[in-house]
XYZ file of C-alpha atoms in Angstrom:
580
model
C -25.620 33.645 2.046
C -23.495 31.215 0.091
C -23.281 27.673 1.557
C -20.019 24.930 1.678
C -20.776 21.632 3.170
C -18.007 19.948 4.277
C -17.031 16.265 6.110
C -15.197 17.322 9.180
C -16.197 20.061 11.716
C -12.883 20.925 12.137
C -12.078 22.014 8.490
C -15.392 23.996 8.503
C -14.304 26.218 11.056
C -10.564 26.820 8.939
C -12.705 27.304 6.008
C -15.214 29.952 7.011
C -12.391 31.582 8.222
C -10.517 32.092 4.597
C -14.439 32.601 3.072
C -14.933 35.477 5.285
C -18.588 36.822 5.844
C -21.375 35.697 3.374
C -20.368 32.397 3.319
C -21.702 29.620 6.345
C -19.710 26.689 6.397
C -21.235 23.205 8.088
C -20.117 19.510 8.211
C -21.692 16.665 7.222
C -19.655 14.291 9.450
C -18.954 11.836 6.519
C -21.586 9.765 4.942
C -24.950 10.590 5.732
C -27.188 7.989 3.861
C -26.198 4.214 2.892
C -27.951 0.859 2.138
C -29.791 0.191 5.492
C -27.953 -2.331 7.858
C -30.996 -4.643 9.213
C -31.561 -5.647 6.059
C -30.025 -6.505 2.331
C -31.828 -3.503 0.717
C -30.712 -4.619 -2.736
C -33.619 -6.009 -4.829
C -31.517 -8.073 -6.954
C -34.349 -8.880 -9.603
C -35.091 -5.021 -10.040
C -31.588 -4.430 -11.838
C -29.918 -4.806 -8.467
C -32.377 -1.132 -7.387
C -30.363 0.225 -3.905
C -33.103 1.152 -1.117
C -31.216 3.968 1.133
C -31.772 5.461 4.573
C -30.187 8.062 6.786
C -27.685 6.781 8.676
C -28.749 6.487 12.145
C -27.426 8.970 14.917
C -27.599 11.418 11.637
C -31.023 12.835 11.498
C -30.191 16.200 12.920
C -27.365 16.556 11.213
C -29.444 15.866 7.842
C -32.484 18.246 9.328
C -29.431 21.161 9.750
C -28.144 20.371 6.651
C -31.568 20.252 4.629
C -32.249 23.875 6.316
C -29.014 25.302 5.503
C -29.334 24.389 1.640
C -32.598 25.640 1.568
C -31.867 28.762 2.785
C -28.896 29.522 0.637
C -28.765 31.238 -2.620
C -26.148 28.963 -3.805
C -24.490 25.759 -2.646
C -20.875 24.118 -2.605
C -20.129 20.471 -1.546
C -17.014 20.138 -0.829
C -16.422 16.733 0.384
C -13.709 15.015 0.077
C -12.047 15.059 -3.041
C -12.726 11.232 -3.894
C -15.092 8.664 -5.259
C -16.503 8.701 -1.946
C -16.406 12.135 -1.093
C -18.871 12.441 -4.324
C -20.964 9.899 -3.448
C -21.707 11.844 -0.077
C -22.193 14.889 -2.337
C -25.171 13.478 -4.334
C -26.632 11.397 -1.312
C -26.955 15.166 0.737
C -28.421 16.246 -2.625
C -30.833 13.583 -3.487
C -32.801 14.393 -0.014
C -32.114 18.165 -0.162
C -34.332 17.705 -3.559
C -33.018 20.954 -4.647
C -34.936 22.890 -6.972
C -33.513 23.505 -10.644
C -33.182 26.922 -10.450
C -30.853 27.232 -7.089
C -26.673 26.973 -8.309
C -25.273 23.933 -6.918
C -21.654 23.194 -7.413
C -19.378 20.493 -6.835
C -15.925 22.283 -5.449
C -12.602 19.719 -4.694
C -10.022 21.164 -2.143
C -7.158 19.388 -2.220
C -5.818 21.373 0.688
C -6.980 23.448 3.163
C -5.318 26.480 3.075
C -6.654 29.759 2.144
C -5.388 29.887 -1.404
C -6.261 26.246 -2.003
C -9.699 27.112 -0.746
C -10.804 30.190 -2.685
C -9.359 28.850 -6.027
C -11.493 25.425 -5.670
C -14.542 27.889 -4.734
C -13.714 29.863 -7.930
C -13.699 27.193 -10.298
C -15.929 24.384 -9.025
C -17.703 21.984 -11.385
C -20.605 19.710 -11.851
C -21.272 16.497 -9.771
C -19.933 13.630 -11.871
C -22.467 11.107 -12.097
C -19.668 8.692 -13.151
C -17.943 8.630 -9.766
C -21.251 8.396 -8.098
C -22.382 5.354 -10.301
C -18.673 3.721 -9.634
C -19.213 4.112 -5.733
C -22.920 2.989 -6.055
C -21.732 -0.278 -8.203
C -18.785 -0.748 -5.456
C -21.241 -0.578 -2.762
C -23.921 -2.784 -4.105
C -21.482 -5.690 -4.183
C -19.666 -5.360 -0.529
C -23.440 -5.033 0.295
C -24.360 -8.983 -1.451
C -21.181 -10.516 -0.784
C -20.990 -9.020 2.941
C -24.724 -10.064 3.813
C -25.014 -13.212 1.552
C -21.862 -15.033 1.969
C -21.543 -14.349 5.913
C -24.413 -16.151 6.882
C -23.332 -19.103 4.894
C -19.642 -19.052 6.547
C -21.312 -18.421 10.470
C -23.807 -21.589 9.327
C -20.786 -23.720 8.287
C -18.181 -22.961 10.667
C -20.460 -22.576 14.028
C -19.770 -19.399 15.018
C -19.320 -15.678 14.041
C -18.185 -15.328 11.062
C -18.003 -12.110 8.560
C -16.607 -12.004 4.969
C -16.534 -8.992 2.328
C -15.222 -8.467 -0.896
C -11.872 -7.021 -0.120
C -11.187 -7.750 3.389
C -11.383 -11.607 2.882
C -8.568 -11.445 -0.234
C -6.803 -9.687 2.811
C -7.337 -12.251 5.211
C -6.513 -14.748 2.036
C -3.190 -13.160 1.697
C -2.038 -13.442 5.351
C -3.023 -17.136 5.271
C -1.618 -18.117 2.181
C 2.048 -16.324 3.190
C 1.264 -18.506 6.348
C 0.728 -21.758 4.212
C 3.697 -20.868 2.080
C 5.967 -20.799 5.506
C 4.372 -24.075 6.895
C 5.059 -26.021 4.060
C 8.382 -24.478 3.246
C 11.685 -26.813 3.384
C 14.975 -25.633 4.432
C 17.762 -26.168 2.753
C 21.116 -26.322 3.514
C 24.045 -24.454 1.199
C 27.946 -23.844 1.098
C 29.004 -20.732 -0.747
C 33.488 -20.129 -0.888
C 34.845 -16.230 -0.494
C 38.500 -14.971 -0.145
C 39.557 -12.335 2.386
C 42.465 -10.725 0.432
C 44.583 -7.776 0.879
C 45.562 -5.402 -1.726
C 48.428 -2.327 -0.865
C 47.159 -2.827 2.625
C 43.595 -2.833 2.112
C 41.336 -5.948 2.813
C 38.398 -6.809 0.492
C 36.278 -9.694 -0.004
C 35.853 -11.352 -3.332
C 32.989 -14.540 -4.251
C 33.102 -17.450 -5.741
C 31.010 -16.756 -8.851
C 31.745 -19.638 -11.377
C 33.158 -22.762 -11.888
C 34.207 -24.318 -14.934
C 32.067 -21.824 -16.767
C 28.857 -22.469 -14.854
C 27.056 -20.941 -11.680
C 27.182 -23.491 -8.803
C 25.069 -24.139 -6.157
C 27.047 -26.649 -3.332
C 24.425 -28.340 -1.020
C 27.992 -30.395 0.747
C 30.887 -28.625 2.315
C 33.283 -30.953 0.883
C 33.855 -29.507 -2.762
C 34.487 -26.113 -1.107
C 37.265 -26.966 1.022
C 39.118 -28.569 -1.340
C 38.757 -25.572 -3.395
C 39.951 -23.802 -0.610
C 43.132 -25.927 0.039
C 43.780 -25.979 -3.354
C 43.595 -21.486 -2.859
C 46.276 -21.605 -0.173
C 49.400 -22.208 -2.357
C 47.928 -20.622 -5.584
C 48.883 -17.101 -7.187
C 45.622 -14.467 -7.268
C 45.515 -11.777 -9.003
C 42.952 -9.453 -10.818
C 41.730 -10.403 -13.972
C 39.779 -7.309 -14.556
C 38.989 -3.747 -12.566
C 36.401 -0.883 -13.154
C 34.875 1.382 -11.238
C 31.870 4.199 -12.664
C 29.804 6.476 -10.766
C 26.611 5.521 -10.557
C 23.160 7.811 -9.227
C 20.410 6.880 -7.107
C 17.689 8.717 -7.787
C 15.340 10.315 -5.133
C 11.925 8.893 -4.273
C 8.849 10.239 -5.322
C 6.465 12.142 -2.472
C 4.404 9.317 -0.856
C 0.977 8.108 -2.436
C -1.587 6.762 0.418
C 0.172 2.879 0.411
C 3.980 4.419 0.393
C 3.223 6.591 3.471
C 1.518 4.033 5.193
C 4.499 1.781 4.449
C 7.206 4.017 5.412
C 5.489 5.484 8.897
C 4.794 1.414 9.546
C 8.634 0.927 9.297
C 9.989 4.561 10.449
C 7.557 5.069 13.290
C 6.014 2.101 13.749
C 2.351 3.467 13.453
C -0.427 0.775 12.244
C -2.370 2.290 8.720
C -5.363 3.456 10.280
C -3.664 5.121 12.751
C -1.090 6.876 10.308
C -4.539 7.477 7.964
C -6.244 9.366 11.304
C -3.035 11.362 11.695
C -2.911 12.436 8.268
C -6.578 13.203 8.222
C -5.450 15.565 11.432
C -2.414 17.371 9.222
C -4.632 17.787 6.162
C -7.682 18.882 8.109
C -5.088 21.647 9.729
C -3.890 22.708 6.456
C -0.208 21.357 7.150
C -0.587 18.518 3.868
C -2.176 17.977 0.650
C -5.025 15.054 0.621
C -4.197 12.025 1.979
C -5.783 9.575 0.117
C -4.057 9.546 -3.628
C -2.319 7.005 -5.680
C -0.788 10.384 -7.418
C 2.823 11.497 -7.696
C 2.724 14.358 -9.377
C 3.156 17.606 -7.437
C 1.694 21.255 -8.297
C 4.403 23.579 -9.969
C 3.984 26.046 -7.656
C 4.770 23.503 -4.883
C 8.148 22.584 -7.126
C 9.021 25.805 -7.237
C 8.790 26.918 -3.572
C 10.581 23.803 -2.878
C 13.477 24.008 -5.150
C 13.987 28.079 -3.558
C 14.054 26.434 -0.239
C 16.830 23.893 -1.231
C 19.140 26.330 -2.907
C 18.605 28.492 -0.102
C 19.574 25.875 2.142
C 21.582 23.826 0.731
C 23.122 25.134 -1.753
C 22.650 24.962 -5.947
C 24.552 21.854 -6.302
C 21.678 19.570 -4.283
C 19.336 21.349 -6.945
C 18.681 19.223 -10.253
C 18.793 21.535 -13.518
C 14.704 20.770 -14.253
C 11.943 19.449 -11.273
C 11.474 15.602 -11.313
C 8.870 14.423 -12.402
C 7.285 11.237 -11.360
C 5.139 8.395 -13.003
C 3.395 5.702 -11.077
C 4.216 1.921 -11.687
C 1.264 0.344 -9.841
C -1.205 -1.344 -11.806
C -4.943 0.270 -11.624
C -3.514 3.786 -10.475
C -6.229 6.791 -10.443
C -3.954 9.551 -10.359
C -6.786 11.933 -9.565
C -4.874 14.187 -6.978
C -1.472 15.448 -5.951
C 1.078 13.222 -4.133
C 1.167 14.015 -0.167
C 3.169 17.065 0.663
C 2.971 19.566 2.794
C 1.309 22.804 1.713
C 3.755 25.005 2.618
C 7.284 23.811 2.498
C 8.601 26.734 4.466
C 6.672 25.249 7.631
C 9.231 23.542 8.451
C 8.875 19.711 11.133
C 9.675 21.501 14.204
C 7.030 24.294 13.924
C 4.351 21.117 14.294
C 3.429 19.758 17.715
C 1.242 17.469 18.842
C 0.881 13.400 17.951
C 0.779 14.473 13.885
C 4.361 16.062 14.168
C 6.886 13.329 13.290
C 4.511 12.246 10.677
C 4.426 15.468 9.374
C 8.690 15.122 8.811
C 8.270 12.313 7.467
C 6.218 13.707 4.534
C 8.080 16.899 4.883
C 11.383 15.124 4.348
C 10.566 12.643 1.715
C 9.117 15.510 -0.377
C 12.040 17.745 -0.451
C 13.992 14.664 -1.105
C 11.713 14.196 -4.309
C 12.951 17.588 -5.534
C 16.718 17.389 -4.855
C 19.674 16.113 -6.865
C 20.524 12.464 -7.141
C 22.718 10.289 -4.948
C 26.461 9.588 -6.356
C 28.081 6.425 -5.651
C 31.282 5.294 -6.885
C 31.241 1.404 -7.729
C 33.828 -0.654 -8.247
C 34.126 -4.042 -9.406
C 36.887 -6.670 -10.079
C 37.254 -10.163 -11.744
C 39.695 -12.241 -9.437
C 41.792 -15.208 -10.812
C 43.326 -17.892 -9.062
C 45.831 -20.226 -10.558
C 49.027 -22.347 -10.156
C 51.222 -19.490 -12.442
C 49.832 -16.056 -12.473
C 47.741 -15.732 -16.098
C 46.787 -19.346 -16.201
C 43.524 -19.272 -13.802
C 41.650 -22.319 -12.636
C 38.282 -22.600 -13.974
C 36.839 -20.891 -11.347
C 35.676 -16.617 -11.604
C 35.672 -15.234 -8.079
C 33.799 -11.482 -7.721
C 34.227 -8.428 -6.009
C 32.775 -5.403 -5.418
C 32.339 -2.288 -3.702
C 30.365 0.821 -3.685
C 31.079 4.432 -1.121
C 29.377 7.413 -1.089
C 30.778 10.090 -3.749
C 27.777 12.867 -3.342
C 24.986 12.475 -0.525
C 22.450 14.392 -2.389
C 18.865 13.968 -1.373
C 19.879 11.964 1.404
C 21.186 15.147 3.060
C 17.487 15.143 4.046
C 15.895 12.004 3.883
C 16.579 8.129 3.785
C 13.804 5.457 3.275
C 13.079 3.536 6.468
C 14.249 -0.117 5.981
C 12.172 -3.018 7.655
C 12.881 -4.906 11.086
C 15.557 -7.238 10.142
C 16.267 -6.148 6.673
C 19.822 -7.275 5.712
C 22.060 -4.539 4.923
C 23.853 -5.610 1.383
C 26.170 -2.874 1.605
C 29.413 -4.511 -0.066
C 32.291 -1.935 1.456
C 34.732 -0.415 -0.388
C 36.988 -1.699 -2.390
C 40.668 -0.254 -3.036
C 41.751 0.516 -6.359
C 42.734 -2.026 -8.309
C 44.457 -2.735 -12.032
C 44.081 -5.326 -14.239
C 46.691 -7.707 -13.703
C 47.681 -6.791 -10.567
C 48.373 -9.727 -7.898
C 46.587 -9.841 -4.632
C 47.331 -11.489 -1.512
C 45.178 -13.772 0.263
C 44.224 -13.615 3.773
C 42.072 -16.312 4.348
C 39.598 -18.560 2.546
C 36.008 -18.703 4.154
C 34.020 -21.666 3.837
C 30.369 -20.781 5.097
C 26.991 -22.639 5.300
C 23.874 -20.572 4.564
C 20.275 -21.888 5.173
C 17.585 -21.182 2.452
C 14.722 -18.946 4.585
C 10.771 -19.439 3.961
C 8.899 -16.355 3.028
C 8.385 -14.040 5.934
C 4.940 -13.194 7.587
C 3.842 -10.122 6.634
C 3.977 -6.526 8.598
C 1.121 -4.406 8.071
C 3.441 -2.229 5.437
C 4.028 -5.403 3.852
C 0.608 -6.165 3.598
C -0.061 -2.840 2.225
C 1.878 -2.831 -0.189
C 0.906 -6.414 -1.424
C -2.882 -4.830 -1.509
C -1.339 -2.252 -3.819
C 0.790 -4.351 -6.030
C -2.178 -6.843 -6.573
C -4.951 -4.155 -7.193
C -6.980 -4.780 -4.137
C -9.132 -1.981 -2.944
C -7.964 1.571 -3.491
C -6.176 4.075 -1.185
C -9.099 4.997 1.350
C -9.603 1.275 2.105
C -5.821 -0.237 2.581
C -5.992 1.099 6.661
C -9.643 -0.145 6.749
C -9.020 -3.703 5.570
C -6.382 -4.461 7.619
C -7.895 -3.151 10.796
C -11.203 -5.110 9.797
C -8.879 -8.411 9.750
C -7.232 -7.669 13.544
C -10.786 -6.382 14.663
C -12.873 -9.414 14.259
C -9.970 -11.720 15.106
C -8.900 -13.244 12.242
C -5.461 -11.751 12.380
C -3.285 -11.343 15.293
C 0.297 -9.020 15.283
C 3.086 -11.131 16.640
C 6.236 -9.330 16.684
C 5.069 -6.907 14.063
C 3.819 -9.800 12.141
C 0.539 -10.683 11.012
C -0.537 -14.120 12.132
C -3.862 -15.946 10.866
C -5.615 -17.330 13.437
C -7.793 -20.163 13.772
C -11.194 -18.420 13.006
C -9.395 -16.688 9.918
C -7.884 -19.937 8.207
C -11.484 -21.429 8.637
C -13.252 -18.560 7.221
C -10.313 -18.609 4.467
C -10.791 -22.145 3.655
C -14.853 -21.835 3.750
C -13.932 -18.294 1.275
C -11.654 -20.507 -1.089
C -13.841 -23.339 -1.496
C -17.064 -22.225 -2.391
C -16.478 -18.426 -3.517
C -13.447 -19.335 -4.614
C -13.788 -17.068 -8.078
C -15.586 -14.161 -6.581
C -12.890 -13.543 -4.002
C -10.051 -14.757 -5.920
C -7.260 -11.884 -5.587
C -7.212 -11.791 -9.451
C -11.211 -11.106 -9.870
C -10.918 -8.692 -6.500
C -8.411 -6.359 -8.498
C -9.851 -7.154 -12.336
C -13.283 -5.212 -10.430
C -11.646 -2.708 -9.186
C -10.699 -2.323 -13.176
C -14.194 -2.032 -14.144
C -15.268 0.492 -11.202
C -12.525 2.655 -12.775
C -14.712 1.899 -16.040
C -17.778 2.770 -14.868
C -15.826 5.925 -12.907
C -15.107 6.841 -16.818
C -17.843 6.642 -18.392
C -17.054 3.206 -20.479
C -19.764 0.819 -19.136
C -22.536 1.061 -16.753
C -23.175 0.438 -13.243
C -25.637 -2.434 -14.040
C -23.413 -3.980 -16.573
C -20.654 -4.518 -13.349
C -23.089 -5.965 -11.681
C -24.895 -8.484 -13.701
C -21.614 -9.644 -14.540
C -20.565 -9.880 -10.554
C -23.554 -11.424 -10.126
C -23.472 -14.025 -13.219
C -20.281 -15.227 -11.508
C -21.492 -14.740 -7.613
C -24.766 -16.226 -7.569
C -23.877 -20.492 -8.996
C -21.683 -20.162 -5.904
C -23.994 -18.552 -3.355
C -26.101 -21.593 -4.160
C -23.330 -24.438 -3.318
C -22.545 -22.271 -0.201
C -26.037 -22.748 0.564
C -26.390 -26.318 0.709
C -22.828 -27.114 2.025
C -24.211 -24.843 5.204
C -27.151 -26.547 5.501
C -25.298 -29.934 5.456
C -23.087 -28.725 8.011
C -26.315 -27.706 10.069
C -28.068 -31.189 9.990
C -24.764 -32.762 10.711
C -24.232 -31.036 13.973
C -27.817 -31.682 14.932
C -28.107 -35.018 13.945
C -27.928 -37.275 16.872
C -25.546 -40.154 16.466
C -26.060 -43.455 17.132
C -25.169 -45.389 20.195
C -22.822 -47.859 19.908
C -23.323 -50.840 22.195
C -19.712 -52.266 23.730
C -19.958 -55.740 24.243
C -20.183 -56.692 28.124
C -16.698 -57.581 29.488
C -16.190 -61.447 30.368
């Protein structure tokens, strides 16, 4: 009997089912050993040595687990297909204590479907060490920032406090947006446009220059006698173009960009978007979920680019498959992008709580593979002057864009965020160079300069992302963490610091202010991918963490204890003098 361990229970039974018999299939439920939690289990001066125990609650799932591997002729983990996932791996090997001579194999399914299956079962490989050392170093430091720095913020503040490594640069990120909106001046600004009419047609044209110069009018005054000075001039186009232009399709989503675009389209939070994609991949409907990837298999290309000539027709069919490149900084690229495994399986054959997240990945993917967008845009120079061909020095601008060829967006359009202003420009009529216009009407309009909004969760996302914070299996996590323990509040699908958060931010800033800086958060995560490759060591990460960490754990120290012995240090009475 062959043996495949597994996380989820649910994927074991979908699994044995494609293995057939001589193979047994069981679940390890996740992580089954970690640092233990009553206590630092780090010993710092022993070249930061990890102590581990079973998790607790997962004894006899380790004592089933231990039995099947020793009663198997050869063994397969298959856990997830991450740093994480091969962590687990060599944790459930390191107490199995296999002997040398039993075949153990490390197999990666990055789908669960019964082709996916038997071709990671038929070429598995070894456990890399590398990815186990990376999640090791990772853990190590969560584990001394998470149990030495909370202490020191529940000491100063008075209360509960908890901070980590990349939760609090979370945290610091929703209260610096809210600092930036506090302390943000509005401003108050006039902009000119003409409503003019051309063979019957109305368009709008803006002031772009005057005298040569862009101009920014904080008064009213300049504008309307522009304006007046408009009503009894000729206008007439200086200059007219128009060119097709194509907007390109999208690639399939990565972990952040799903999270992002089911935030905005369906208005699901990112864990609960993450547990509903765990769902569809555990089913077999999608690829792994948790990828910073966008390339797709060319087998998957293929079926899809059948399916759109089939149903829509060769012309929404590029001549060669896209291809994809990611632009975020720190990007793995280890798996696929999210798609669905079959592209024939079309939204409506899903039910459930997983089904319109499952069109949303179906969509966006066989948008990826379709032809471009065509837009026809148009542009004109409009002059205004006493005799037509001597203009005032002033440039006014118009321009104008409609839909020539829908392309991808036949299937799919991105989700736009609450309140995001549509800059759509119109269309604007043909026009020749030379050719007068009438006007309409000026339009004099104030305008108000707006602070920086407060961040949605997808907007938070994808600021973890941009900045190099974490990595895809811990964006949902993070941001929970923050609305669990209170620090963040949603507000109108805003994220709002609270009290306890801007204190534990402040305490963070102050005295760890380089450890959690968002710069040093991401500029780690650049030397976990290091250690993930082979190009330093785990204990080289960490001495340097801890050359940095540990001057500051001290001044945390003994600003808590001042803190302490100022709260129980009685003060004295002062005496009023006695009234006359």
């Amino acid at each position: 009997m062959k043996l495949v361990i597994v996380e989820s229970p649910a994927k074991s039974k979908k699994i044995a089912g494609f293995l057939g018999q001589g193979w047994r299939v069981e679940a390890c439920l996740g992580h089954v050993r970690d640092l233990p939690e009553t206590e630092l289990g780090v010993e710092v001066a022993a070249d930061f040595r990890p102590t581990y125990a079973v998790l607790p609650g997962k004894g006899n799932v380790v004592k089933k687990l231990l039995k099947a591997i020793k009663d198997a002729e050869a063994v397969y983990v298959a856990t997830d297909p991450d740093r994480e996932g091969e962590a687990i791996a060599w944790h459930l090997l390191k107490l199995a204590n296999v002997p040398k001579d039993k075949p153990v194999y490390r197999a990666l399914f990055h789908a669960i479907t019964k082709n996916a299956v038997r071709e990671a079962i038929a070429h598995p490989r070894a456990l890399d060490v590398n990815l186990v050392e990376a999640q090791q170093a990772r853990r190590i430091v969560d584990r001394l920032v998470g149990y030495l720095a909370s202490p020191l913020a529940a000491r100063a503040l008075d209360g509960k406090f908890s901070a980590g490594r990349v939760q609090s640069v979370c945290l610091r990120l929703v209260v610096e947006r809210e600092r930036e909106i506090e302390g943000f001046t509005t401003e108050t600004y006039w902009t000119l446009a003409l409503k003019l009419a051309a063979d019957g047609t109305e368009f709008t044209a803006k002031l772009h220059r005057v005298k040569g110069a862009d101009n920014t009018f904080k008064t009213r005054e300049p504008l309307d006698k522009l304006a007046a000075l408009i009503q009894t001039a000729q206008i007439w186009v200086g200059k007219a173009g128009r060119t097709v232009k194509a907007r390109q399709p999208l690639p399939p989503f990565t972990t952040s960009s799903l999270q992002q675009a089911a935030s905005k389209g369906l208005g699901l939070s990112p864990d609960k978007t993450m547990a509903l994609a765990q769902t569809l991949y555990e089913q077999g409907w999608i690829t792994y979920m948790r990828t910073d990837g966008v390339s797709v298999a060319p087998e998957a290309q293929m079926a899809a680019r059948d399916y759109i000539a089939r149903e829509h027709g060769t012309d929404y069919l590029p001549p060669e498959p896209p291809t994809y490149t990611v632009k975020t900084a720190n990007a793995q690229e280890a798996h696929e992008a999210i798609r669905p495994t079959d592209v024939s399986r079309l939204p409506q054959d899903v039910d459930g709580d997983g089904a319109a997240l499952y069109a949303l990945i179906w969509k966006r993917f066989v948008a990826s593979q379709m032809s471009p967008a065509l837009y026809t845009v148009a542009g004109a120079v409009i002059y205004a002057g006493k005799t037509h061909g001597q203009p005032f020095p002033m440039e006014f601008r118009a321009q104008g864009r409609s839909l020539l060829f829908d392309g991808f967006l036949k299937v799919y359009e991105e989700p736009a965020d609450e309140g995001e202003e549509n800059n759509e420009t119109g269309i604007l009529p043909p026009l020749k160079d030379n050719q007068p216009v009438q006007l309409v009407a000026p339009q004099v309009t104030d305008h108000q300069t707006r602070a920086p909004s407060r961040y949605t969760e997808a907007a938070l996302v994808q600021a973890l992302e941009q900045h190099g914070i974490g990595r895809p299996s811990t964006y949902a996590s993070m941001v929970k963490t923050v609305k669990d323990r209170g620090y963040v509040k949603v507000s109108q699908k805003r994220l709002v610091p609270t009290e306890n958060g801007i204190a534990l931010c402040d305490f963070l800033k102050a005295h760890f202010a380089d450890v959690l800086a968002v710069d040093y958060t991401a500029r780690l995560e650049e030397s976990l991918d290091r250690v993930a490759a082979g190009n330093v060591t785990r204990l080289e990460v960490l001495r340097t963490f801890w050359d940095g960490f540990n001057p500051q754990l001290s001044q945390a120290t003994e600003y808590a204890l001042t803190q302490v012995k100022a709260r129980h240090t009685p003060r004295p009475l002062t005496l009023r003098p006695a009234e006359e």
